[in-house]
């Protein structure tokens, strides 16, 4: 089947732009039901904009778009050069399949 397009037609979206590896991460942190953008993340912490994000405390959730990366317990925080840097004590990844198995085992044991 042939498709004829008018002269000068340019596709506006390239398939490569949809690849996950090529896109910018949409990291965010949720605290008390409020979502804040994360500038960067590493194993022991993350950084946010000091102007836009208040001082966070306690347990927060990290997200990449809609995917929950895990919960973090904030251990320390400092403000450096317009960034608020949080150090986390633990970062747990969620394993929904294992949680469902554990929950099912607990329910059947009762």
Tab-separated table of N, CA, C and O in Angstrom:
chain	number	residue	atom	x	y	z
A	1	UNK	N	0.839	-1.169	0.000
A	1	UNK	CA	0.000	0.000	0.000
A	1	UNK	C	0.887	1.235	0.000
A	1	UNK	O	1.800	1.348	0.802
A	2	UNK	N	0.617	2.140	-0.877
A	2	UNK	CA	1.382	3.376	-0.939
A	2	UNK	C	0.626	4.492	-0.230
A	2	UNK	O	-0.602	4.589	-0.309
A	3	UNK	N	1.393	5.338	0.459
A	3	UNK	CA	0.805	6.498	1.130
A	3	UNK	C	1.454	7.731	0.524
A	3	UNK	O	2.677	7.844	0.462
A	4	UNK	N	0.621	8.639	0.056
A	4	UNK	CA	1.131	9.860	-0.542
A	4	UNK	C	0.891	11.015	0.416
A	4	UNK	O	-0.229	11.254	0.871
A	5	UNK	N	1.954	11.729	0.730
A	5	UNK	CA	1.872	12.875	1.629
A	5	UNK	C	2.189	14.143	0.845
A	5	UNK	O	2.960	14.109	-0.122
A	6	UNK	N	1.651	15.260	1.244
A	6	UNK	CA	1.922	16.503	0.530
A	6	UNK	C	3.394	16.893	0.656
A	6	UNK	O	4.079	16.521	1.606
A	7	UNK	N	3.880	17.650	-0.344
A	7	UNK	CA	5.268	18.120	-0.314
A	7	UNK	C	5.468	18.989	0.916
A	7	UNK	O	4.591	19.748	1.315
A	8	UNK	N	6.612	18.858	1.528
A	8	UNK	CA	6.933	19.664	2.697
A	8	UNK	C	6.452	19.059	4.001
A	8	UNK	O	6.647	19.634	5.072
A	9	UNK	N	5.808	17.883	3.925
A	9	UNK	CA	5.329	17.253	5.156
A	9	UNK	C	6.518	16.752	5.952
A	9	UNK	O	7.391	16.067	5.448
A	10	UNK	N	6.564	17.118	7.243
A	10	UNK	CA	7.621	16.670	8.147
A	10	UNK	C	6.975	15.991	9.346
A	10	UNK	O	6.142	16.598	10.011
A	11	UNK	N	7.320	14.769	9.635
A	11	UNK	CA	6.763	14.148	10.838
A	11	UNK	C	7.250	14.896	12.081
A	11	UNK	O	8.423	15.212	12.199
A	12	UNK	N	6.322	15.221	12.977
A	12	UNK	CA	6.683	16.037	14.138
A	12	UNK	C	7.281	15.223	15.264
A	12	UNK	O	7.939	15.760	16.126
A	13	UNK	N	7.055	13.926	15.276
A	13	UNK	CA	7.549	13.098	16.365
A	13	UNK	C	8.407	11.979	15.794
A	13	UNK	O	8.004	11.273	14.888
A	14	UNK	N	9.581	11.832	16.337
A	14	UNK	CA	10.494	10.781	15.923
A	14	UNK	C	10.341	9.603	16.890
A	14	UNK	O	10.192	9.791	18.091
A	15	UNK	N	10.385	8.386	16.383
A	15	UNK	CA	10.238	7.213	17.250
A	15	UNK	C	11.328	7.172	18.317
A	15	UNK	O	11.082	6.710	19.420
A	16	UNK	N	12.504	7.635	18.027
A	16	UNK	CA	13.603	7.606	18.993
A	16	UNK	C	13.305	8.476	20.206
A	16	UNK	O	13.817	8.232	21.291
A	17	UNK	N	12.467	9.484	20.049
A	17	UNK	CA	12.164	10.355	21.188
A	17	UNK	C	11.320	9.653	22.240
A	17	UNK	O	11.226	10.111	23.368
A	18	UNK	N	10.716	8.515	21.875
A	18	UNK	CA	9.906	7.792	22.835
A	18	UNK	C	10.704	6.771	23.630
A	18	UNK	O	10.181	6.180	24.558
A	19	UNK	N	11.951	6.552	23.291
A	19	UNK	CA	12.712	5.546	24.015
A	19	UNK	C	12.991	6.018	25.436
A	19	UNK	O	13.288	7.166	25.689
A	20	UNK	N	12.860	5.113	26.383
A	20	UNK	CA	13.025	5.447	27.799
A	20	UNK	C	14.446	5.884	28.108
A	20	UNK	O	14.669	6.750	28.936
A	21	UNK	N	15.427	5.274	27.466
A	21	UNK	CA	16.812	5.609	27.762
A	21	UNK	C	17.170	7.017	27.295
A	21	UNK	O	18.052	7.639	27.854
A	22	UNK	N	16.472	7.525	26.317
A	22	UNK	CA	16.807	8.839	25.797
A	22	UNK	C	16.079	9.988	26.457
A	22	UNK	O	16.417	11.138	26.254
A	23	UNK	N	15.095	9.688	27.292
A	23	UNK	CA	14.321	10.779	27.881
A	23	UNK	C	14.890	11.226	29.215
A	23	UNK	O	15.574	10.480	29.893
A	24	UNK	N	14.565	12.441	29.575
A	24	UNK	CA	14.962	12.993	30.865
A	24	UNK	C	14.131	12.316	31.959
A	24	UNK	O	12.937	12.137	31.823
A	25	UNK	N	14.774	11.931	33.042
A	25	UNK	CA	14.047	11.320	34.147
A	25	UNK	C	13.120	12.350	34.781
A	25	UNK	O	13.477	13.513	34.928
A	26	UNK	N	11.918	11.918	35.126
A	26	UNK	CA	10.940	12.800	35.769
A	26	UNK	C	10.889	12.468	37.244
A	26	UNK	O	9.882	12.043	37.774
A	27	UNK	N	12.008	12.652	37.935
A	27	UNK	CA	12.088	12.315	39.342
A	27	UNK	C	11.326	13.320	40.183
A	27	UNK	O	11.345	14.519	39.908
A	28	UNK	N	10.658	12.812	41.213
A	28	UNK	CA	9.957	13.680	42.149
A	28	UNK	C	9.932	13.009	43.515
A	28	UNK	O	10.139	11.805	43.647
A	29	UNK	N	9.700	13.825	44.532
A	29	UNK	CA	9.582	13.339	45.895
A	29	UNK	C	8.222	13.778	46.421
A	29	UNK	O	7.768	14.875	46.139
A	30	UNK	N	7.550	12.882	47.151
A	30	UNK	CA	6.235	13.181	47.710
A	30	UNK	C	6.341	13.148	49.229
A	30	UNK	O	6.796	12.161	49.817
A	31	UNK	N	5.929	14.250	49.846
A	31	UNK	CA	5.928	14.369	51.301
A	31	UNK	C	4.601	14.976	51.728
A	31	UNK	O	4.215	16.038	51.231
A	32	UNK	N	3.900	14.298	52.627
A	32	UNK	CA	2.591	14.747	53.114
A	32	UNK	C	1.612	15.019	51.973
A	32	UNK	O	0.866	15.998	52.003
A	33	UNK	N	1.660	14.201	50.942
A	33	UNK	CA	0.732	14.327	49.821
A	33	UNK	C	1.079	15.405	48.810
A	33	UNK	O	0.340	15.616	47.863
A	34	UNK	N	2.209	16.099	48.990
A	34	UNK	CA	2.630	17.152	48.062
A	34	UNK	C	3.840	16.653	47.280
A	34	UNK	O	4.787	16.111	47.849
A	35	UNK	N	3.812	16.854	45.959
A	35	UNK	CA	4.875	16.368	45.080
A	35	UNK	C	5.809	17.508	44.702
A	35	UNK	O	5.367	18.588	44.318
A	36	UNK	N	7.133	17.264	44.812
A	36	UNK	CA	8.160	18.252	44.478
A	36	UNK	C	9.131	17.639	43.474
A	36	UNK	O	9.477	16.463	43.587
A	37	UNK	N	9.624	18.410	42.497
A	37	UNK	CA	10.588	17.872	41.530
A	37	UNK	C	11.962	17.667	42.162
A	37	UNK	O	12.396	18.452	43.001
A	38	UNK	N	12.620	16.584	41.755
A	38	UNK	CA	13.974	16.263	42.220
A	38	UNK	C	14.948	16.633	41.116
A	38	UNK	O	14.764	16.250	39.961
A	39	UNK	N	15.984	17.383	41.461
A	39	UNK	CA	16.982	17.788	40.472
A	39	UNK	C	17.926	16.654	40.121
A	39	UNK	O	18.257	16.435	38.961
A	40	UNK	N	18.381	15.920	41.145
A	40	UNK	CA	19.266	14.781	40.915
A	40	UNK	C	19.169	13.827	42.091
A	40	UNK	O	18.738	14.214	43.172
A	41	UNK	N	19.554	12.583	41.849
A	41	UNK	CA	19.446	11.543	42.867
A	41	UNK	C	20.673	10.659	42.810
A	41	UNK	O	21.240	10.412	41.748
A	42	UNK	N	21.098	10.142	43.956
A	42	UNK	CA	22.194	9.191	44.047
A	42	UNK	C	21.817	8.179	45.117
A	42	UNK	O	20.737	8.272	45.711
A	43	UNK	N	22.674	7.209	45.383
A	43	UNK	CA	22.338	6.108	46.279
A	43	UNK	C	21.968	6.580	47.681
A	43	UNK	O	21.019	6.094	48.265
A	44	UNK	N	22.700	7.539	48.225
A	44	UNK	CA	22.502	7.948	49.616
A	44	UNK	C	21.705	9.242	49.761
A	44	UNK	O	21.669	9.817	50.841
A	45	UNK	N	21.073	9.729	48.688
A	45	UNK	CA	20.301	10.949	48.845
A	45	UNK	C	19.798	11.521	47.545
A	45	UNK	O	19.865	10.893	46.496
A	46	UNK	N	19.304	12.772	47.637
A	46	UNK	CA	18.787	13.475	46.473
A	46	UNK	C	18.844	14.971	46.730
A	46	UNK	O	19.022	15.421	47.868
A	47	UNK	N	18.726	15.752	45.656
A	47	UNK	CA	18.775	17.209	45.740
A	47	UNK	C	17.534	17.808	45.098
A	47	UNK	O	17.051	17.314	44.076
A	48	UNK	N	17.021	18.876	45.715
A	48	UNK	CA	15.866	19.606	45.204
A	48	UNK	C	16.202	21.088	45.208
A	48	UNK	O	17.213	21.503	45.772
A	49	UNK	N	15.370	21.900	44.592
A	49	UNK	CA	15.568	23.342	44.572
A	49	UNK	C	15.241	23.914	45.947
A	49	UNK	O	14.156	23.673	46.486
A	50	UNK	N	16.148	24.681	46.508
A	50	UNK	CA	15.937	25.272	47.831
A	50	UNK	C	14.843	26.327	47.789
A	50	UNK	O	14.177	26.574	48.797
A	51	UNK	N	14.627	26.960	46.641
A	51	UNK	CA	13.616	28.013	46.524
A	51	UNK	C	12.201	27.446	46.454
A	51	UNK	O	11.253	28.072	46.932
A	52	UNK	N	12.039	26.269	45.862
A	52	UNK	CA	10.716	25.716	45.593
A	52	UNK	C	10.250	24.672	46.601
A	52	UNK	O	9.054	24.402	46.703
A	53	UNK	N	11.184	24.065	47.328
A	53	UNK	CA	10.847	22.944	48.204
A	53	UNK	C	11.159	23.305	49.658
A	53	UNK	O	12.271	23.740	49.956
A	54	UNK	N	10.197	23.114	50.561
A	54	UNK	CA	10.471	23.377	51.969
A	54	UNK	C	11.376	22.298	52.557
A	54	UNK	O	11.670	21.294	51.903
A	55	UNK	N	11.789	22.486	53.783
A	55	UNK	CA	12.604	21.479	54.461
A	55	UNK	C	11.724	20.257	54.720
A	55	UNK	O	10.668	20.362	55.342
A	56	UNK	N	12.138	19.124	54.193
A	56	UNK	CA	11.386	17.884	54.350
A	56	UNK	C	11.948	17.101	55.524
A	56	UNK	O	13.143	17.186	55.831
A	57	UNK	N	11.079	16.330	56.180
A	57	UNK	CA	11.498	15.550	57.322
A	57	UNK	C	10.699	14.255	57.356
A	57	UNK	O	9.573	14.196	56.859
A	58	UNK	N	11.280	13.210	57.926
A	58	UNK	CA	10.578	11.938	58.062
A	58	UNK	C	10.710	11.062	56.833
A	58	UNK	O	11.711	11.099	56.119
A	59	UNK	N	9.681	10.281	56.569
A	59	UNK	CA	9.675	9.338	55.446
A	59	UNK	C	9.025	9.997	54.235
A	59	UNK	O	7.958	10.586	54.336
A	60	UNK	N	9.692	9.902	53.087
A	60	UNK	CA	9.179	10.452	51.833
A	60	UNK	C	9.221	9.358	50.771
A	60	UNK	O	9.941	8.377	50.910
A	61	UNK	N	8.434	9.527	49.713
A	61	UNK	CA	8.411	8.585	48.592
A	61	UNK	C	9.110	9.211	47.394
A	61	UNK	O	8.869	10.363	47.070
A	62	UNK	N	9.969	8.429	46.720
A	62	UNK	CA	10.618	8.877	45.484
A	62	UNK	C	9.906	8.252	44.294
A	62	UNK	O	9.593	7.062	44.301
A	63	UNK	N	9.669	9.056	43.262
A	63	UNK	CA	8.976	8.598	42.051
A	63	UNK	C	9.778	8.967	40.816
A	63	UNK	O	10.421	10.002	40.766
A	64	UNK	N	9.688	8.106	39.804
A	64	UNK	CA	10.156	8.403	38.457
A	64	UNK	C	8.911	8.360	37.586
A	64	UNK	O	8.467	7.292	37.180
A	65	UNK	N	8.321	9.521	37.355
A	65	UNK	CA	7.028	9.577	36.680
A	65	UNK	C	5.979	8.998	37.599
A	65	UNK	O	5.790	9.463	38.714
A	66	UNK	N	5.299	7.938	37.170
A	66	UNK	CA	4.288	7.295	37.997
A	66	UNK	C	4.839	6.093	38.760
A	66	UNK	O	4.164	5.529	39.605
A	67	UNK	N	6.085	5.721	38.480
A	67	UNK	CA	6.690	4.544	39.108
A	67	UNK	C	7.301	4.905	40.460
A	67	UNK	O	8.160	5.778	40.557
A	68	UNK	N	6.857	4.228	41.516
A	68	UNK	CA	7.387	4.466	42.858
A	68	UNK	C	8.730	3.755	42.980
A	68	UNK	O	8.810	2.540	42.880
A	69	UNK	N	9.797	4.524	43.200
A	69	UNK	CA	11.132	3.954	43.335
A	69	UNK	C	11.391	3.443	44.738
A	69	UNK	O	12.293	2.639	44.943
A	70	UNK	N	10.645	3.932	45.712
A	70	UNK	CA	10.810	3.464	47.080
A	70	UNK	C	10.619	4.576	48.086
A	70	UNK	O	10.416	5.740	47.734
A	71	UNK	N	10.700	4.188	49.358
A	71	UNK	CA	10.578	5.144	50.443
A	71	UNK	C	11.949	5.427	51.020
A	71	UNK	O	12.807	4.550	51.064
A	72	UNK	N	12.139	6.669	51.465
A	72	UNK	CA	13.401	7.085	52.050
A	72	UNK	C	13.147	7.762	53.382
A	72	UNK	O	12.230	8.572	53.501
A	73	UNK	N	13.969	7.455	54.366
A	73	UNK	CA	13.925	8.132	55.649
A	73	UNK	C	15.005	9.199	55.639
A	73	UNK	O	16.187	8.891	55.490
A	74	UNK	N	14.613	10.452	55.766
A	74	UNK	CA	15.575	11.556	55.698
A	74	UNK	C	16.391	11.591	56.979
A	74	UNK	O	15.844	11.671	58.082
A	75	UNK	N	17.707	11.534	56.810
A	75	UNK	CA	18.636	11.494	57.933
A	75	UNK	C	19.237	12.869	58.193
A	75	UNK	O	19.345	13.296	59.333
A	76	UNK	N	19.625	13.562	57.129
A	76	UNK	CA	20.248	14.872	57.269
A	76	UNK	C	19.901	15.727	56.066
A	76	UNK	O	19.510	15.215	55.021
A	77	UNK	N	20.035	17.046	56.239
A	77	UNK	CA	19.754	17.965	55.137
A	77	UNK	C	20.646	19.183	55.279
A	77	UNK	O	21.015	19.591	56.374
A	78	UNK	N	20.964	19.762	54.126
A	78	UNK	CA	21.744	20.998	54.090
A	78	UNK	C	21.423	21.748	52.803
A	78	UNK	O	20.985	21.161	51.826
A	79	UNK	N	21.620	23.071	52.840
A	79	UNK	CA	21.380	23.896	51.663
A	79	UNK	C	22.720	24.388	51.144
A	79	UNK	O	23.488	25.017	51.872
A	80	UNK	N	22.996	24.091	49.868
A	80	UNK	CA	24.264	24.477	49.241
A	80	UNK	C	23.971	25.014	47.855
A	80	UNK	O	23.418	24.321	47.009
A	81	UNK	N	24.335	26.267	47.611
A	81	UNK	CA	24.237	26.846	46.270
A	81	UNK	C	22.870	26.763	45.631
A	81	UNK	O	22.772	26.393	44.467
A	82	UNK	N	21.826	27.048	46.359
A	82	UNK	CA	20.484	27.029	45.777
A	82	UNK	C	19.840	25.660	45.732
A	82	UNK	O	18.722	25.518	45.248
A	83	UNK	N	20.539	24.639	46.206
A	83	UNK	CA	19.995	23.284	46.266
A	83	UNK	C	19.847	22.859	47.715
A	83	UNK	O	20.687	23.174	48.554
A	84	UNK	N	18.770	22.159	48.001
A	84	UNK	CA	18.587	21.555	49.308
A	84	UNK	C	18.923	20.084	49.137
A	84	UNK	O	18.280	19.373	48.377
A	85	UNK	N	19.965	19.638	49.831
A	85	UNK	CA	20.473	18.279	49.682
A	85	UNK	C	20.034	17.453	50.884
A	85	UNK	O	20.268	17.830	52.026
A	86	UNK	N	19.385	16.326	50.600
A	86	UNK	CA	18.901	15.428	51.645
A	86	UNK	C	19.710	14.139	51.608
A	86	UNK	O	19.915	13.558	50.548
A	87	UNK	N	20.147	13.692	52.777
A	87	UNK	CA	20.810	12.405	52.917
A	87	UNK	C	19.795	11.448	53.534
A	87	UNK	O	19.133	11.794	54.512
A	88	UNK	N	19.676	10.266	52.948
A	88	UNK	CA	18.675	9.316	53.425
A	88	UNK	C	19.338	8.165	54.156
A	88	UNK	O	20.447	7.750	53.815
A	89	UNK	N	18.641	7.666	55.165
A	89	UNK	CA	19.153	6.549	55.961
A	89	UNK	C	18.883	5.217	55.282
A	89	UNK	O	19.719	4.344	55.269
A	90	UNK	N	17.710	5.106	54.702
A	90	UNK	CA	17.378	3.877	53.978
A	90	UNK	C	16.538	4.223	52.762
A	90	UNK	O	15.784	5.177	52.773
A	91	UNK	N	16.703	3.436	51.750
A	91	UNK	CA	15.875	3.592	50.557
A	91	UNK	C	15.432	2.196	50.161
A	91	UNK	O	16.241	1.387	49.730
A	92	UNK	N	14.165	1.911	50.364
A	92	UNK	CA	13.636	0.585	50.065
A	92	UNK	C	12.938	0.602	48.722
A	92	UNK	O	12.156	1.499	48.443
A	93	UNK	N	13.240	-0.390	47.901
A	93	UNK	CA	12.517	-0.531	46.647
A	93	UNK	C	11.297	-1.397	46.900
A	93	UNK	O	11.327	-2.311	47.718
A	94	UNK	N	10.220	-1.091	46.238
A	94	UNK	CA	8.988	-1.837	46.437
A	94	UNK	C	8.940	-3.039	45.518
A	94	UNK	O	9.170	-2.914	44.322
A	95	UNK	N	8.636	-4.197	46.079
A	95	UNK	CA	8.454	-5.419	45.306
A	95	UNK	C	7.012	-5.863	45.526
A	95	UNK	O	6.688	-6.527	46.509
A	96	UNK	N	6.127	-5.420	44.627
A	96	UNK	CA	4.695	-5.661	44.794
A	96	UNK	C	4.356	-7.143	44.788
A	96	UNK	O	3.454	-7.575	45.497
A	97	UNK	N	5.067	-7.939	44.006
A	97	UNK	CA	4.776	-9.371	43.946
A	97	UNK	C	5.074	-10.030	45.293
A	97	UNK	O	4.281	-10.814	45.807
A	98	UNK	N	6.216	-9.698	45.888
A	98	UNK	CA	6.578	-10.270	47.183
A	98	UNK	C	5.625	-9.789	48.270
A	98	UNK	O	5.239	-10.553	49.155
A	99	UNK	N	5.223	-8.523	48.204
A	99	UNK	CA	4.295	-7.981	49.196
A	99	UNK	C	2.952	-8.692	49.110
A	99	UNK	O	2.331	-8.988	50.136
A	100	UNK	N	2.494	-8.999	47.905
A	100	UNK	CA	1.225	-9.700	47.727
A	100	UNK	C	1.316	-11.124	48.281
A	100	UNK	O	0.370	-11.621	48.898
A	101	UNK	N	2.461	-11.784	48.085
A	101	UNK	CA	2.645	-13.134	48.617
A	101	UNK	C	2.639	-13.126	50.141
A	101	UNK	O	2.014	-13.965	50.780
A	102	UNK	N	3.337	-12.160	50.725
A	102	UNK	CA	3.391	-12.049	52.190
A	102	UNK	C	2.006	-11.754	52.737
A	102	UNK	O	1.565	-12.348	53.710
A	103	UNK	N	1.309	-10.815	52.105
A	103	UNK	CA	-0.041	-10.461	52.555
A	103	UNK	C	-0.972	-11.658	52.443
A	103	UNK	O	-1.774	-11.916	53.332
A	104	UNK	N	-0.860	-12.427	51.368
A	104	UNK	CA	-1.687	-13.603	51.192
A	104	UNK	C	-1.386	-14.665	52.244
A	104	UNK	O	-2.282	-15.315	52.777
A	105	UNK	N	-0.107	-14.837	52.590
A	105	UNK	CA	0.288	-15.812	53.609
A	105	UNK	C	-0.233	-15.392	54.979
A	105	UNK	O	-0.677	-16.230	55.763
A	106	UNK	N	-0.196	-14.091	55.275
A	106	UNK	CA	-0.680	-13.606	56.564
A	106	UNK	C	-2.187	-13.791	56.669
A	106	UNK	O	-2.706	-14.202	57.694
A	107	UNK	N	-2.908	-13.513	55.579
A	107	UNK	CA	-4.355	-13.651	55.599
A	107	UNK	C	-4.791	-15.106	55.754
A	107	UNK	O	-5.788	-15.394	56.425
A	108	UNK	N	-4.068	-16.049	55.126
A	108	UNK	CA	-4.449	-17.455	55.233
A	108	UNK	C	-4.067	-18.021	56.600
A	108	UNK	O	-4.684	-18.972	57.069
A	109	UNK	N	-3.067	-17.459	57.277
A	109	UNK	CA	-2.640	-17.935	58.586
A	109	UNK	C	-3.638	-17.539	59.669
A	109	UNK	O	-3.698	-18.164	60.715
A	110	UNK	N	-4.427	-16.515	59.432
A	110	UNK	CA	-5.386	-16.043	60.454
A	110	UNK	C	-6.573	-16.905	60.527
A	110	UNK	O	-7.207	-17.498	59.919
